[in-house]
Amino acid sequence: MASEERVKASHILIKHEGSRRKASWKDPDGRVISTTSRDEAAAQLTDLREKIVSGQAQFDEIASRYSDCSSAKRGGDLGRFGRGQMQKPFEEAAFGLEVGEISGIVDTDSGVHIIKRTA
């Protein structure tokens, strides 16, 4: 089916000491990232997810402020992508969501994410 071939999604990425790249737009030298454990990153992301799900905050606003990905400048929007374009755990999570649904914590080599499927 065509709808399963490509999805559109946004995400929030929190990098940690195990991330493959320790720099981000908000931590260019990777100082904070290098001292953040995976569990600390996941806990922060869980708190942010709860604020979004409870209606206290908007996904794009949280992404713009907290995400370590350069997509933060677009509210976390990654645009459309097909299978084989993202890391496998990310791809599986994004394709497994319904439009408007927000994932739980997704681990990749880049860090921990929450993903919102937008189309």
PDB file of C-alpha atoms in Angstrom:
ATOM      1  CA  MET A   1       0.000   0.000   0.000  1.00  0.00           C
ATOM      2  CA  ALA A   2       1.246   3.470  -0.832  1.00  0.00           C
ATOM      3  CA  SER A   3       0.437   4.803   2.650  1.00  0.00           C
ATOM      4  CA  GLU A   4       2.910   2.327   4.172  1.00  0.00           C
ATOM      5  CA  GLU A   5       5.754   3.180   1.831  1.00  0.00           C
ATOM      6  CA  ARG A   6       6.376   6.653   3.228  1.00  0.00           C
ATOM      7  CA  VAL A   7       5.536   8.372   6.474  1.00  0.00           C
ATOM      8  CA  LYS A   8       5.939  11.904   7.736  1.00  0.00           C
ATOM      9  CA  ALA A   9       7.127  12.296  11.286  1.00  0.00           C
ATOM     10  CA  SER A  10       8.589  14.645  13.835  1.00  0.00           C
ATOM     11  CA  HIS A  11      10.830  13.660  16.711  1.00  0.00           C
ATOM     12  CA  ILE A  12      12.610  14.828  19.812  1.00  0.00           C
ATOM     13  CA  LEU A  13      16.153  13.487  20.247  1.00  0.00           C
ATOM     14  CA  ILE A  14      18.080  13.546  23.497  1.00  0.00           C
ATOM     15  CA  LYS A  15      21.700  12.518  23.056  1.00  0.00           C
ATOM     16  CA  HIS A  16      23.723  10.851  25.816  1.00  0.00           C
ATOM     17  CA  GLU A  17      27.206   9.525  26.528  1.00  0.00           C
ATOM     18  CA  GLY A  18      26.571   6.484  24.317  1.00  0.00           C
ATOM     19  CA  SER A  19      25.442   8.500  21.291  1.00  0.00           C
ATOM     20  CA  ARG A  20      27.559   8.117  18.173  1.00  0.00           C
ATOM     21  CA  ARG A  21      28.069  11.902  17.860  1.00  0.00           C
ATOM     22  CA  LYS A  22      28.496  13.927  21.025  1.00  0.00           C
ATOM     23  CA  ALA A  23      27.816  17.357  19.515  1.00  0.00           C
ATOM     24  CA  SER A  24      24.495  19.021  18.805  1.00  0.00           C
ATOM     25  CA  TRP A  25      23.218  22.465  17.898  1.00  0.00           C
ATOM     26  CA  LYS A  26      22.593  23.204  21.585  1.00  0.00           C
ATOM     27  CA  ASP A  27      25.748  21.510  22.902  1.00  0.00           C
ATOM     28  CA  PRO A  28      28.364  22.104  20.152  1.00  0.00           C
ATOM     29  CA  ASP A  29      31.260  20.748  22.217  1.00  0.00           C
ATOM     30  CA  GLY A  30      29.253  17.821  23.570  1.00  0.00           C
ATOM     31  CA  ARG A  31      30.061  18.689  27.189  1.00  0.00           C
ATOM     32  CA  VAL A  32      26.574  18.040  28.591  1.00  0.00           C
ATOM     33  CA  ILE A  33      25.924  15.122  26.246  1.00  0.00           C
ATOM     34  CA  SER A  34      29.165  13.401  27.285  1.00  0.00           C
ATOM     35  CA  THR A  35      28.118  13.444  30.947  1.00  0.00           C
ATOM     36  CA  THR A  36      24.468  12.451  30.444  1.00  0.00           C
ATOM     37  CA  SER A  37      23.667   8.769  30.930  1.00  0.00           C
ATOM     38  CA  ARG A  38      21.203   6.935  28.712  1.00  0.00           C
ATOM     39  CA  ASP A  39      18.846   6.607  31.715  1.00  0.00           C
ATOM     40  CA  GLU A  40      19.019  10.354  32.439  1.00  0.00           C
ATOM     41  CA  ALA A  41      18.273  11.136  28.787  1.00  0.00           C
ATOM     42  CA  ALA A  42      15.338   8.688  28.763  1.00  0.00           C
ATOM     43  CA  ALA A  43      13.968  10.144  32.015  1.00  0.00           C
ATOM     44  CA  GLN A  44      14.097  13.662  30.580  1.00  0.00           C
ATOM     45  CA  LEU A  45      12.354  12.490  27.424  1.00  0.00           C
ATOM     46  CA  THR A  46       9.697  10.634  29.440  1.00  0.00           C
ATOM     47  CA  ASP A  47       8.949  13.853  31.359  1.00  0.00           C
ATOM     48  CA  LEU A  48       8.735  15.849  28.127  1.00  0.00           C
ATOM     49  CA  ARG A  49       6.440  13.227  26.562  1.00  0.00           C
ATOM     50  CA  GLU A  50       4.116  13.399  29.579  1.00  0.00           C
ATOM     51  CA  LYS A  51       3.843  17.191  29.236  1.00  0.00           C
ATOM     52  CA  ILE A  52       2.899  16.780  25.572  1.00  0.00           C
ATOM     53  CA  VAL A  53       0.419  13.929  26.100  1.00  0.00           C
ATOM     54  CA  SER A  54      -1.253  15.720  29.031  1.00  0.00           C
ATOM     55  CA  GLY A  55      -1.703  18.875  26.954  1.00  0.00           C
ATOM     56  CA  GLN A  56       0.661  21.032  29.020  1.00  0.00           C
ATOM     57  CA  ALA A  57       2.900  21.601  25.996  1.00  0.00           C
ATOM     58  CA  GLN A  58       2.918  21.249  22.220  1.00  0.00           C
ATOM     59  CA  PHE A  59       5.200  18.692  20.546  1.00  0.00           C
ATOM     60  CA  ASP A  60       6.779  21.229  18.180  1.00  0.00           C
ATOM     61  CA  GLU A  61       7.500  23.703  20.991  1.00  0.00           C
ATOM     62  CA  ILE A  62       9.196  21.032  23.112  1.00  0.00           C
ATOM     63  CA  ALA A  63      11.182  19.799  20.094  1.00  0.00           C
ATOM     64  CA  SER A  64      12.330  23.341  19.281  1.00  0.00           C
ATOM     65  CA  ARG A  65      13.580  23.839  22.806  1.00  0.00           C
ATOM     66  CA  TYR A  66      14.936  20.461  23.887  1.00  0.00           C
ATOM     67  CA  SER A  67      15.775  18.277  20.882  1.00  0.00           C
ATOM     68  CA  ASP A  68      19.451  17.696  20.118  1.00  0.00           C
ATOM     69  CA  CYS A  69      18.631  17.216  16.420  1.00  0.00           C
ATOM     70  CA  SER A  70      18.951  20.091  13.962  1.00  0.00           C
ATOM     71  CA  SER A  71      15.301  19.368  13.063  1.00  0.00           C
ATOM     72  CA  ALA A  72      14.530  21.303  16.266  1.00  0.00           C
ATOM     73  CA  LYS A  73      14.567  24.423  14.074  1.00  0.00           C
ATOM     74  CA  ARG A  74      11.480  22.957  12.349  1.00  0.00           C
ATOM     75  CA  GLY A  75       9.737  21.817  15.516  1.00  0.00           C
ATOM     76  CA  GLY A  76      11.246  18.356  15.088  1.00  0.00           C
ATOM     77  CA  ASP A  77       9.802  17.855  11.593  1.00  0.00           C
ATOM     78  CA  LEU A  78      11.771  15.292   9.593  1.00  0.00           C
ATOM     79  CA  GLY A  79       9.539  15.457   6.538  1.00  0.00           C
ATOM     80  CA  ARG A  80       8.589  12.343   4.588  1.00  0.00           C
ATOM     81  CA  PHE A  81      10.787   9.274   4.497  1.00  0.00           C
ATOM     82  CA  GLY A  82      10.580   5.710   3.306  1.00  0.00           C
ATOM     83  CA  ARG A  83      11.861   2.414   4.574  1.00  0.00           C
ATOM     84  CA  GLY A  84      15.629   2.121   4.687  1.00  0.00           C
ATOM     85  CA  GLN A  85      16.231   5.858   5.213  1.00  0.00           C
ATOM     86  CA  MET A  86      16.345   5.910   9.015  1.00  0.00           C
ATOM     87  CA  GLN A  87      18.007   3.716  11.604  1.00  0.00           C
ATOM     88  CA  LYS A  88      16.035   0.472  11.940  1.00  0.00           C
ATOM     89  CA  PRO A  89      14.547   1.024  15.448  1.00  0.00           C
ATOM     90  CA  PHE A  90      13.435   4.538  14.436  1.00  0.00           C
ATOM     91  CA  GLU A  91      11.929   3.305  11.174  1.00  0.00           C
ATOM     92  CA  GLU A  92      10.045   0.473  12.859  1.00  0.00           C
ATOM     93  CA  ALA A  93       8.607   2.814  15.477  1.00  0.00           C
ATOM     94  CA  ALA A  94       7.595   5.522  12.972  1.00  0.00           C
ATOM     95  CA  PHE A  95       5.936   3.082  10.574  1.00  0.00           C
ATOM     96  CA  GLY A  96       4.173   1.403  13.510  1.00  0.00           C
ATOM     97  CA  LEU A  97       2.427   4.577  14.669  1.00  0.00           C
ATOM     98  CA  GLU A  98      -0.975   5.868  13.617  1.00  0.00           C
ATOM     99  CA  VAL A  99      -1.119   9.473  12.380  1.00  0.00           C
ATOM    100  CA  GLY A 100      -1.094  11.740  15.451  1.00  0.00           C
ATOM    101  CA  GLU A 101       0.258   9.033  17.755  1.00  0.00           C
ATOM    102  CA  ILE A 102       3.417   9.584  19.815  1.00  0.00           C
ATOM    103  CA  SER A 103       5.830   6.724  20.463  1.00  0.00           C
ATOM    104  CA  GLY A 104       7.401   5.676  23.697  1.00  0.00           C
ATOM    105  CA  ILE A 105      11.173   5.882  24.064  1.00  0.00           C
ATOM    106  CA  VAL A 106      13.024   4.673  20.951  1.00  0.00           C
ATOM    107  CA  ASP A 107      16.754   3.883  21.244  1.00  0.00           C
ATOM    108  CA  THR A 108      19.076   4.370  18.270  1.00  0.00           C
ATOM    109  CA  ASP A 109      22.801   4.946  17.826  1.00  0.00           C
ATOM    110  CA  SER A 110      22.001   8.680  17.826  1.00  0.00           C
ATOM    111  CA  GLY A 111      20.372   8.687  21.270  1.00  0.00           C
ATOM    112  CA  VAL A 112      16.838   8.349  22.601  1.00  0.00           C
ATOM    113  CA  HIS A 113      13.813   9.683  20.738  1.00  0.00           C
ATOM    114  CA  ILE A 114      10.093  10.107  20.916  1.00  0.00           C
ATOM    115  CA  ILE A 115       8.424  10.179  17.523  1.00  0.00           C
ATOM    116  CA  LYS A 116       5.152  11.697  16.409  1.00  0.00           C
ATOM    117  CA  ARG A 117       3.742  10.461  13.121  1.00  0.00           C
ATOM    118  CA  THR A 118       2.218  13.411  11.291  1.00  0.00           C
ATOM    119  CA  ALA A 119       1.150  11.800   7.985  1.00  0.00           C
TER     120      ALA A 119
END
